Each structure stands twice: as structure tokens, then as C-alpha cells.
Coordinates of C-alpha atoms in Angstrom, one line a residue:
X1 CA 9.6 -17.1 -6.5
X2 CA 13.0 -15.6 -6.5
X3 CA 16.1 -14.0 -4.6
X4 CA 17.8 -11.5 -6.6
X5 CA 19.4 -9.1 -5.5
X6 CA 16.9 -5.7 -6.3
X7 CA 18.1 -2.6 -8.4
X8 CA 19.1 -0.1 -6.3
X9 CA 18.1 3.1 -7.5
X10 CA 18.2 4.8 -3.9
X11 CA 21.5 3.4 -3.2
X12 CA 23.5 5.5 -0.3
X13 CA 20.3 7.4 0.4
X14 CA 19.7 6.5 4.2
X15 CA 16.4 6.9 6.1
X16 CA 15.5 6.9 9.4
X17 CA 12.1 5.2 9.8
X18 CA 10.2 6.0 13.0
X19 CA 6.5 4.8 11.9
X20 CA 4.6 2.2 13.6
X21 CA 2.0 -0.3 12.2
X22 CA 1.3 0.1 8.4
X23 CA 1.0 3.2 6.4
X24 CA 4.4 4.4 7.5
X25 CA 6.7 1.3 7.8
X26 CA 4.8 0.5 3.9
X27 CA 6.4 3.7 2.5
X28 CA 9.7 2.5 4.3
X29 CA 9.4 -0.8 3.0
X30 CA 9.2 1.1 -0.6
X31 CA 11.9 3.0 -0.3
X32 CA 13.9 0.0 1.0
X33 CA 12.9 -2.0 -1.9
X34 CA 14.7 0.9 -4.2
X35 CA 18.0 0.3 -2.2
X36 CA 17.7 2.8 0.6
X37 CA 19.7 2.2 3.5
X38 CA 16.7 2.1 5.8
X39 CA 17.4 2.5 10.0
X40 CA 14.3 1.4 11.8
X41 CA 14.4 3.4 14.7
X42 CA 12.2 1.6 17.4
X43 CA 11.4 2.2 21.2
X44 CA 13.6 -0.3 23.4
X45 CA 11.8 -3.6 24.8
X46 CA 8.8 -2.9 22.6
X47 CA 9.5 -1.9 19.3
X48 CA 7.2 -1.6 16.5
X49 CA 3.2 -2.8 17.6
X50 CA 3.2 -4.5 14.4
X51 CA 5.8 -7.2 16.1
X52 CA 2.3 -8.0 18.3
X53 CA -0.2 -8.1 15.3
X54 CA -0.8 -11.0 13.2
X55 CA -2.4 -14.7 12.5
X56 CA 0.6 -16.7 13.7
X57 CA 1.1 -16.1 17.8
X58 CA 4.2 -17.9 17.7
X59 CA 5.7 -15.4 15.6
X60 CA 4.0 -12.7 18.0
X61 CA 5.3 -13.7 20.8
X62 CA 8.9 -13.1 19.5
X63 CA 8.4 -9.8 18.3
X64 CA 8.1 -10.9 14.7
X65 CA 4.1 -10.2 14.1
X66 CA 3.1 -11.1 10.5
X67 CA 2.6 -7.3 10.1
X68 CA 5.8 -6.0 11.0
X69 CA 7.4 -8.9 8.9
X70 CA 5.4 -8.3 5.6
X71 CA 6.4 -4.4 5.8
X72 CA 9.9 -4.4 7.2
X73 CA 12.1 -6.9 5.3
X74 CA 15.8 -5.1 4.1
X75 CA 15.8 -2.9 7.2
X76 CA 18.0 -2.1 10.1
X77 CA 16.6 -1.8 13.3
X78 CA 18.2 0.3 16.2
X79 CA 16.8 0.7 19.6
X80 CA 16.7 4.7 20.8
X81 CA 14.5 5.9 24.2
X82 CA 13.6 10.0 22.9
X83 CA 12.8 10.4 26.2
X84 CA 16.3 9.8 27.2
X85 CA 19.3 12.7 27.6
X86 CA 21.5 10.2 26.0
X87 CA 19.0 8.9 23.8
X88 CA 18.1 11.9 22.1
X89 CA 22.5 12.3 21.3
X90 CA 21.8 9.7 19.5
X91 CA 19.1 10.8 17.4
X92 CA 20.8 13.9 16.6
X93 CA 23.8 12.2 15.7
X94 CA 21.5 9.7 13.4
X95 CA 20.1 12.9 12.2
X96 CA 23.5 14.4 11.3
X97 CA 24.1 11.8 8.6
X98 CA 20.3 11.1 7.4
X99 CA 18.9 11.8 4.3
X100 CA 15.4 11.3 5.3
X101 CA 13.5 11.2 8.6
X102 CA 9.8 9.4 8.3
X103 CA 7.1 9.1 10.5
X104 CA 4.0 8.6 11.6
X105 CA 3.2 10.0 14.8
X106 CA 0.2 12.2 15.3
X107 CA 1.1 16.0 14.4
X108 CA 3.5 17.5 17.5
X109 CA 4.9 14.3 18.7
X110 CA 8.5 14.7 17.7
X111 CA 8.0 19.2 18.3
X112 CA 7.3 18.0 22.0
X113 CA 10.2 15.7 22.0
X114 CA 12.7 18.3 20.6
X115 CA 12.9 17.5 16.9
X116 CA 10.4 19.7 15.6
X117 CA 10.9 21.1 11.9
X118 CA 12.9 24.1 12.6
X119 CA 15.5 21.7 14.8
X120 CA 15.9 19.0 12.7
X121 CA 16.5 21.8 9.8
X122 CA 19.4 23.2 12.2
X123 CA 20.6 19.9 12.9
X124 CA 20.6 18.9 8.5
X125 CA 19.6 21.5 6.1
X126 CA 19.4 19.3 3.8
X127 CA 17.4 16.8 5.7
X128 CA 14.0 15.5 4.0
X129 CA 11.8 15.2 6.7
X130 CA 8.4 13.4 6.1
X131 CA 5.2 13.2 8.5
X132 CA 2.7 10.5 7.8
X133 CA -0.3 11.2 9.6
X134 CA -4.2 10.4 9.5
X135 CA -5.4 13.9 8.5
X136 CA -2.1 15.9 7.6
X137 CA -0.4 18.4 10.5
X138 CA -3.1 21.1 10.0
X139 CA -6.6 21.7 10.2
X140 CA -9.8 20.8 12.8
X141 CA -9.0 17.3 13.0
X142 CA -5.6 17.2 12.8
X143 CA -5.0 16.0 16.4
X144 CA -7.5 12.6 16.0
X145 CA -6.5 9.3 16.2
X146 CA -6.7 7.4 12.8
X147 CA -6.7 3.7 11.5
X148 CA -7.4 2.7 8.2
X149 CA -11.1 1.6 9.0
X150 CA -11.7 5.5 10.2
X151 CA -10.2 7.0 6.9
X152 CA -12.4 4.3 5.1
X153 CA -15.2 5.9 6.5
X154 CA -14.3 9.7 6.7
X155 CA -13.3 9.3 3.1
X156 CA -16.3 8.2 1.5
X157 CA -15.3 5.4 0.6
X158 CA -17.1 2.5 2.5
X159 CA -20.0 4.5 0.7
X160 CA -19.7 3.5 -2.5
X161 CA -18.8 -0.2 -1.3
X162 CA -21.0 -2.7 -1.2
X163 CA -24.3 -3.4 -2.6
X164 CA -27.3 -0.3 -1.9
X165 CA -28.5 -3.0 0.7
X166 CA -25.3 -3.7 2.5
X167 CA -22.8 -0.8 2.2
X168 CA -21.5 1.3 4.1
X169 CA -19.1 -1.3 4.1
X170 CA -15.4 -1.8 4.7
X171 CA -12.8 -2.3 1.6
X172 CA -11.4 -6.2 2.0
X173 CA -7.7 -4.7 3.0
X174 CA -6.4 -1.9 4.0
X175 CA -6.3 0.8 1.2
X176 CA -5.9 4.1 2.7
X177 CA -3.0 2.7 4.6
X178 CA -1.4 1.8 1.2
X179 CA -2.5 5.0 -0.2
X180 CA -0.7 7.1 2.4
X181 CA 2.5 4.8 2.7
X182 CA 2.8 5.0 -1.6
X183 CA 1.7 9.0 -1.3
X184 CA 4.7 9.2 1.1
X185 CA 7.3 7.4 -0.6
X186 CA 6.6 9.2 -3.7
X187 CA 7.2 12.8 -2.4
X188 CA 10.0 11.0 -0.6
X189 CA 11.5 10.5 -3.7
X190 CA 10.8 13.2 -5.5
X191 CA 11.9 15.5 -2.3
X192 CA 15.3 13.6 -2.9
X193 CA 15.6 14.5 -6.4
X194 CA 15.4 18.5 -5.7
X195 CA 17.9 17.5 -2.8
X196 CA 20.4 16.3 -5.2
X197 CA 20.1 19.2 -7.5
X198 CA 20.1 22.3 -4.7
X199 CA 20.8 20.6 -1.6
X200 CA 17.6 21.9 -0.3
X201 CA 15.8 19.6 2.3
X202 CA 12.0 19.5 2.8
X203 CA 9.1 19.4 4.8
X204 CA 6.7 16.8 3.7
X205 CA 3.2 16.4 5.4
X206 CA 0.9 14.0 3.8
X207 CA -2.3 12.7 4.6
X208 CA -4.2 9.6 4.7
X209 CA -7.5 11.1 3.8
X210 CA -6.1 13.4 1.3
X211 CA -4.4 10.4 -0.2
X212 CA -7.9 8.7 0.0
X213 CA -9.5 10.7 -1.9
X214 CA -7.3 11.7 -4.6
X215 CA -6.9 8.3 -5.1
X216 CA -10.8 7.3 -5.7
X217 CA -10.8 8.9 -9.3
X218 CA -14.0 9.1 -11.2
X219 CA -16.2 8.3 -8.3
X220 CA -14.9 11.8 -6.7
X221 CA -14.9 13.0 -10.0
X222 CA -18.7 12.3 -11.1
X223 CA -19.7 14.7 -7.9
X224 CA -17.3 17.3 -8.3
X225 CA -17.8 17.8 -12.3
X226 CA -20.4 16.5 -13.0
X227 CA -22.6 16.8 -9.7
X228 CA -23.8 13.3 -9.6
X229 CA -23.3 11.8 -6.2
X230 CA -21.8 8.4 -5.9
X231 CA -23.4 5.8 -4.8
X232 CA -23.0 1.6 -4.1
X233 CA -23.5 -0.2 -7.2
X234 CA -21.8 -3.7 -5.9
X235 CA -19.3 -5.2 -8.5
X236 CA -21.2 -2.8 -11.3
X237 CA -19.2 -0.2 -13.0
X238 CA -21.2 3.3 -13.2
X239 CA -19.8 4.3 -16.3
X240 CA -20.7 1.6 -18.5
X241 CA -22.4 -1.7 -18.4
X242 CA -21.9 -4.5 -19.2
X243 CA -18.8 -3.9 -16.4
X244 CA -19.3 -6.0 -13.8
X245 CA -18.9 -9.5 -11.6
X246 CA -21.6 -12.1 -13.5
X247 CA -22.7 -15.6 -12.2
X248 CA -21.0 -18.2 -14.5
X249 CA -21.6 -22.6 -14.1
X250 CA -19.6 -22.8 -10.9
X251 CA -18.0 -19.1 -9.9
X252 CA -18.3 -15.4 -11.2
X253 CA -16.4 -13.8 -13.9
X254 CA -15.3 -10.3 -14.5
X255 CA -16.3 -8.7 -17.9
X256 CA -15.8 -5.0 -18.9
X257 CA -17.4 -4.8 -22.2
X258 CA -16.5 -0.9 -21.7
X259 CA -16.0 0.1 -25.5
X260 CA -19.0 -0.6 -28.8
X261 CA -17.2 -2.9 -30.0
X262 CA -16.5 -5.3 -27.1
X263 CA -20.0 -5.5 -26.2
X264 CA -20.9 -6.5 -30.1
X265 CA -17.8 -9.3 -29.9
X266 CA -19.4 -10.2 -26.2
X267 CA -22.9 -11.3 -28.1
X268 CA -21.3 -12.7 -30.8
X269 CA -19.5 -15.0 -28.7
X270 CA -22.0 -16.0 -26.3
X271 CA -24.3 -16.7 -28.9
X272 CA -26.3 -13.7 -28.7
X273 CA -26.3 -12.2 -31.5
X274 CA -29.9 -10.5 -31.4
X275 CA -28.6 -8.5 -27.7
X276 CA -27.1 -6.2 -30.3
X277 CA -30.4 -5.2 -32.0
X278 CA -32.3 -5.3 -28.7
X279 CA -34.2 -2.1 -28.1
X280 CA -33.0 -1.7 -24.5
X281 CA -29.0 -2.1 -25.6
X282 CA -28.4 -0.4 -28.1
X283 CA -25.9 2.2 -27.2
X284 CA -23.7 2.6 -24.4
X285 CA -26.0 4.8 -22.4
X286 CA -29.2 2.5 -23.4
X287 CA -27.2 -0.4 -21.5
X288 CA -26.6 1.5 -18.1
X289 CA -29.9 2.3 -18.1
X290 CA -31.2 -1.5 -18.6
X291 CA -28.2 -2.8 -16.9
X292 CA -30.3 -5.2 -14.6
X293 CA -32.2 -6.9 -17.7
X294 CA -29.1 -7.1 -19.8
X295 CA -27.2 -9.1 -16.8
X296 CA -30.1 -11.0 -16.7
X297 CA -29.7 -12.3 -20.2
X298 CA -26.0 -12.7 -20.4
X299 CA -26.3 -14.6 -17.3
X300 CA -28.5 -16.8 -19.0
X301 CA -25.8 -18.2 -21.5
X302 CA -22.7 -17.6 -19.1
X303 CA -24.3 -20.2 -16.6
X304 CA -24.0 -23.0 -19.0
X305 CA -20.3 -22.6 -18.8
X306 CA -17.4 -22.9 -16.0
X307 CA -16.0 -19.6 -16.0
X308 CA -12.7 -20.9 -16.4
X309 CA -13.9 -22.1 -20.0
X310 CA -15.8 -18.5 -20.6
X311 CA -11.7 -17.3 -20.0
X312 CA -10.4 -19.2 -22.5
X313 CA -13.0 -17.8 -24.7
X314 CA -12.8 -14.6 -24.2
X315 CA -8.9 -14.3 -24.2
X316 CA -8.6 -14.0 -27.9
X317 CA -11.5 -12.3 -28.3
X318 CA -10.1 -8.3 -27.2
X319 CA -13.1 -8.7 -24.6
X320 CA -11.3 -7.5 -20.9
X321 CA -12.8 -10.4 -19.0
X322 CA -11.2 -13.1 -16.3
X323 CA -12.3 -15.1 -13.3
X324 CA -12.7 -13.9 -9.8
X325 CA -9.9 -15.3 -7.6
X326 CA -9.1 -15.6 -4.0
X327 CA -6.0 -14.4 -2.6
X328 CA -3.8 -17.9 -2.5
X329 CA -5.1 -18.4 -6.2
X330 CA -3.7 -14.8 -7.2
X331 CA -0.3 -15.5 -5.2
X332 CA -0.2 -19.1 -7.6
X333 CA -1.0 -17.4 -10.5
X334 CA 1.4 -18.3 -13.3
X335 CA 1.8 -14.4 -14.2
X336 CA 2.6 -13.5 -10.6
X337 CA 5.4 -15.9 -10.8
X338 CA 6.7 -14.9 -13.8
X339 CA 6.9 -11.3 -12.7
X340 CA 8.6 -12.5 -9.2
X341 CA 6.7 -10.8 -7.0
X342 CA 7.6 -13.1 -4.4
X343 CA 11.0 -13.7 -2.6
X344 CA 12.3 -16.1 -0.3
X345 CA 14.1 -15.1 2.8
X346 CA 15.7 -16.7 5.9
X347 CA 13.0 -16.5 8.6
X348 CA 14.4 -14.4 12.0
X349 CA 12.4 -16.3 14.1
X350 CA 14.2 -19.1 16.5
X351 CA 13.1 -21.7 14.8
X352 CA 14.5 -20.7 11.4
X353 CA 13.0 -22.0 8.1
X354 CA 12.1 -19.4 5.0
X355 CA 9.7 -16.3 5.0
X356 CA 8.2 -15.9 1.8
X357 CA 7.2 -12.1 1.2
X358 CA 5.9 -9.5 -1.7
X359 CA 8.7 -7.3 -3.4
X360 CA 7.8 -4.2 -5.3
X361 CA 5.3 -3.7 -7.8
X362 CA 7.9 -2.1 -10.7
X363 CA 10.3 -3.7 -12.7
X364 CA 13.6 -1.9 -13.1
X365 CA 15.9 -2.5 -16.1
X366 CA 14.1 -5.4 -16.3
X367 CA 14.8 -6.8 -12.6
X368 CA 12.0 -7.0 -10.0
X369 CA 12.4 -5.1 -7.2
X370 CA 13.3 -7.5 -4.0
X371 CA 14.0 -7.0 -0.2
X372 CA 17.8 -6.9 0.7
X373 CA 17.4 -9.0 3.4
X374 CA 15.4 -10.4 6.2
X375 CA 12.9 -8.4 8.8
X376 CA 14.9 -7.3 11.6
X377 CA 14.9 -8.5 14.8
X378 CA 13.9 -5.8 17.6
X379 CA 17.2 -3.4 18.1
X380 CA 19.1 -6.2 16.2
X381 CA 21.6 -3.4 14.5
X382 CA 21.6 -1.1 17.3
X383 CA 25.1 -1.5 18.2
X384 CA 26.8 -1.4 14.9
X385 CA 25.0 1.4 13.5
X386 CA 26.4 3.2 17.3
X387 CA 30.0 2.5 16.3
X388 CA 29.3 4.2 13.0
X389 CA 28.4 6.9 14.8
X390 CA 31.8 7.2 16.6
X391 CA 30.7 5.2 20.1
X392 CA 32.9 3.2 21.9
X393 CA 32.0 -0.6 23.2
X394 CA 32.3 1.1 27.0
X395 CA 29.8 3.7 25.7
X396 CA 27.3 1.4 24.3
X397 CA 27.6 -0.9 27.2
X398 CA 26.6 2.3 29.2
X399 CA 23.8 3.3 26.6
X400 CA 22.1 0.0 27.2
X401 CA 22.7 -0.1 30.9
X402 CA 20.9 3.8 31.2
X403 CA 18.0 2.7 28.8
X404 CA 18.8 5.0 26.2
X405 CA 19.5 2.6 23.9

């Protein structure tokens, strides 16, 4: 694990992070993680609903849910009530000096409030103003709620999970929620690069189901192009074989003899030489046809192994191939560490101690990409980031004391 300090690509950009829950406060996260001056902007006395969702209820019950902690570490938070005269000065005066506004309302929220697009474009032209929602600000279902389960489904998705037995079912973690937040902090980014080159702000509106799907890749792709609809194949791959999870002495392994030539090293390694000759396995397309017999016989040879020892094997072999892992054997994984994915923090909770929590998934200039500090506590930085802004101690006092703030 480690603590240093991140590159900061985005440094002086500032954003004013409005999400809730997941997708949203995940593309904050991101753009925290580049060195963005990140404002949480959260309602007063509740904050965030991720604060109240999580496995510890300790944490929970102080407004520091394992949720909002995993997503939210490097940020500022600041207490504002939209629904508040004074509250909504505030805002604009936030506003005034923002370089992005995200969040993740459902469409209209923030046009009800006062802020809609043409507003916040009189209050910054050269604001970039992003809207994470479940289906994107237009169309027939614009206005339904969405969670990452729903998206799952609407997507496709949970139909090509599974085995043709169990599925539909649910991916193991939420993926379109991921996809959205990554979709978002991406046009983010690039939004900020046309901003530094002709000032020009921007209206982003991405979706979670439009980041679904373009995300899914050849399984879209094989029904669009080719016209082949996708269905559950389990841990098989469609497009070649052998590609899958195989039974091994005491735990599955993960082989993708994809390419000729890895399937040919494959049976010369296991001992199975004649699998190459065999009829039914010839070529690539002879395999995916007798996919179920040739499992069958590689699985006779793999079971007299641990698959830890068919790793070993395979590793100098050029066949892709490795164990199947559960998450705390991943997080211990000796590559993991070396790529410090994981950082240390101070805990905000009363009771102190360290946080351990994921960075980002790029290296830059040879540095892994780690929080700047600690989740926030609920409105923590509320009253600093107001006498930034040009209020007085007697005027926050009065802020708090009117529930604005």
C-alpha cells in the first residue's frame, strides 16, 4: 500500500459535485484522483445517502457509510439548502468560480430549482456543466427512476449472464454505475480541454444505459453486424473455445487458448498431444462447435493438478491462463501491491484508526494516482470554502442559524 501524494493533472480545475450514491460521486472521485479541487455540495443534516449505506453500522451511524467513504476520499464537503433564498446565493456564488458542475439528479431537478442550463450559462460561460442520469435528459423514459440493477436489466446485460439455466442474472458489482461515473469523467475532461482552448463551456448529458451498452463490445456487436443474438454461455467465451473457467484439483482456472497456436502449446503441455489431430478440434471454428466435449477432455488432465501448479505451468508457456480469485485474494495480490492501488488514510470516524481505500487505475509519469486526503465529514468545509467566497463569520453564523447552510 502507499501514500503518495498523486499527480495532479487537473490541478486548479474545481468542481462542484452534487451526485448522490455511486455513479456520480465515482466520476467525482476520478476527477479528484487527477487533482481537481472537488466541492461536495451536500443537503444540510443529511448529506449524501451513501453516508447510510454499507456493511459496518458504526460507520453508518456517523454519516461515514462504507459507500460514501470508498467514493469520496480527497473531497471537500459544504453544506447548501437549494431550497433556501440564501442558500441558493450561495450556489451562484460557488457557481461564479466553478469549473465544473456534476450531478445526478433525475432530468429537471436543478431547471425546477433555478439552475437550469441557460442560468448556469448566464451565471459562467465557461462553466462545464455535467448531468449524470439513468437514461440521459431526453427521450420516453427519461423521467424513471434508475439504480444499477434496473440498467442491468434494461441493458441486456443480465441476459447474457449466467448460465442458459440460471440467467437472467445480476453482474457481481455494480457495472453500469462504473460505466456512467467513468463515461462522465471522461467527457468531463475532455469538455475541459476545449474550455482551455476557446473558453467555451458545455452541456454534457450522459447516460447510464447508453454507457451500458457501448460498453458491452462484441456481445452488442455480434447482433448488430452480424445478426446473431447474444445469449448466456456461463464463464464460456462465444468467440472461441477453449476460453473459459475449467475445473482444476481443488479450484477453477481461467484459460483463453484464443489464437492456433495457444491451443496447440495448451495440448502439448497438458499432455495431450493427439487433441490437436482430433477430428472435432481441429480449427478454431471446429472447437466452438464441440466446445462441451473438448472441456470435457481437458478437464480430464487439469483435475490431476492444483490450479495454482497448472499457473506455474502455463506462465512461460504464452498460454493466457490464471486462477479464479476472490476479492481479498485480488486486493493481496503481489501485482496489486506493486502497482499501489491501495492507500492508507486517517479514518474521519470518532474513533480514528486508518481507512484503507482504491486509488486510480492509471499510472501517471510513473506515479499512481492517490486520494489527497481523507472522506469528508458531512459539511466539514462549509465554512471555509464561505469565507472564500467573501462571507463574514456574522454571515455564516446567520447562514447556519436560517438553514441555508
Amino acid at each position: 500500500m502507499t501514500d503518495n501524494s498523486s499527480p495532479r493533472l487537473l490541478d486548479g480545475v474545481r468542481v462542484l459535485d452534487m451526485t448522490n450514491v455511486l455513479s456520480g460521486p465515482y466520476a467525482g472521485y476520478q476527477l479528484a484522483l487527477m487533482g481537481a479541487d472537488v466541492i461536495k455540495l451536500e443537503i444540510p443534516g443529511t448529506g449524501d445517502l451513501a453516508r447510510q449505506l454499507g456493511a459496518d453500522p458504526r460507520l453508518s451511524g456517523e454519516n461515514l457509510g462504507v459507500s460514501f467513504l470508498a467514493q469520496n476520499a480527497g473531497k471537500r464537503s459544504v453544506t447548501v439548502n437549494l431550497k433556501h433564498a440564501s442558500g441558493r446565493e450561495v450556489f451562484t456564488r460557488l457557481l461564479g468560480e466553478a469549473d465544473v458542475l456534476l450531478e445526478n439528479f433525475r432530468p429537471g431537478v436543478l431547471d425546477k430549482l433555478g439552475f437550469g442550463w441557460e442560468r448556469l450559462r448566464e451565471i459562467n460561460p465557461g462553466l462545464v456543466y455535467c448531468a449524470l442520469s439513468g437514461f440521459g435528459a431526453t427521450g420516453p423514459m427519461r423521467e424513471r427512476p434508475a439504480y444499477d440493477q434496473v440498467i442491468q436489466g434494461l441493458a441486456g446485460i443480465m441476459s447474457v449472464t449466467g448460465t442458459p439455466d440460471t440467467a437472467p442474472v445480476r453482474v457481481g458489482y455494480p457495472v453500469c454505475d462504473s460505466a456512467g461515473g467513468i463515461t462522465a469523467a471522461f467527457a468531463v475532461a475532455a469538455a475541459l480541454h476545449r474550455k482551455l482552448r476557446t473558453g467555451q463551456g458545455a452541456h454534457l448529458d450522459v447516460s447510464m444505459l447508453d454507457a451500458a451498452l457501448t460498453g458491452m463490445g462484441w456481445v452488442v456487436s455480434d447482433y448488430l453486424v452480424a445478426g446473431r443474438e447474444p445469449v448466456a454461455m456461463a464463464n464460456e467465451n462465444r468467440t472461441s473455445a477453449p476460453s473459459g473457467t475449467f475445473e482444476t484439483a481443488d479450484g477453477q482456472l481461467n484459460i483463453a487458448a484464443n489464437k492456433q497456436e495457444q491451443f496447440e502449446t495448451l495440448c502439448r503441455v497438458l499432455g495431450r498431444p493427439e487433441l490437436m489431430s482430433d477430428h472435432r478440434f481441429r480449427t478454431r471454428d471446429d472447437r466452438k462447435t464441440h466446445r462441451d466435449a473438448l472441456r470435457e477432455e481437458l478437464e480430464k488432465t487439469l483435475k490431476t493438478r492444483p490450479a495454482a501448479e497448472w499457473d506455474e505451468i502455463l506462465l512461460p508457456t504464452g498460454v493466457p491462463a490464471a486462477p479464479v480469485v476472490t476479492v481479498p485474494q485480488a486486493l493481496r495480490s503481489p501485482q496489486v501491491e506493486h502497482r499501489g492501488l491501495l492507500h492508507r488514510l486517517p479514518s474521519p470516524a470518532s474513533g480514528g484508526g486508518e481507512l484503507v481505500l482504491l486509488g486510480g487505475a492509471a499510472h501517471v509519469d510513473g506515479r499512481p494516482l492517490a486520494p489527497a486526503g481523507p472522506p469528508p465529514r458531512l459539511g466539514e468545509h462549509t465554512d471555509a470554502v464561505l469565507r472564500t467566497l467573501g462571507y463574514s463569520d456574522t454571515d455564516i453564523a446567520r447562514l447556519h442559524q436560517e438553514g441555508a447552510v
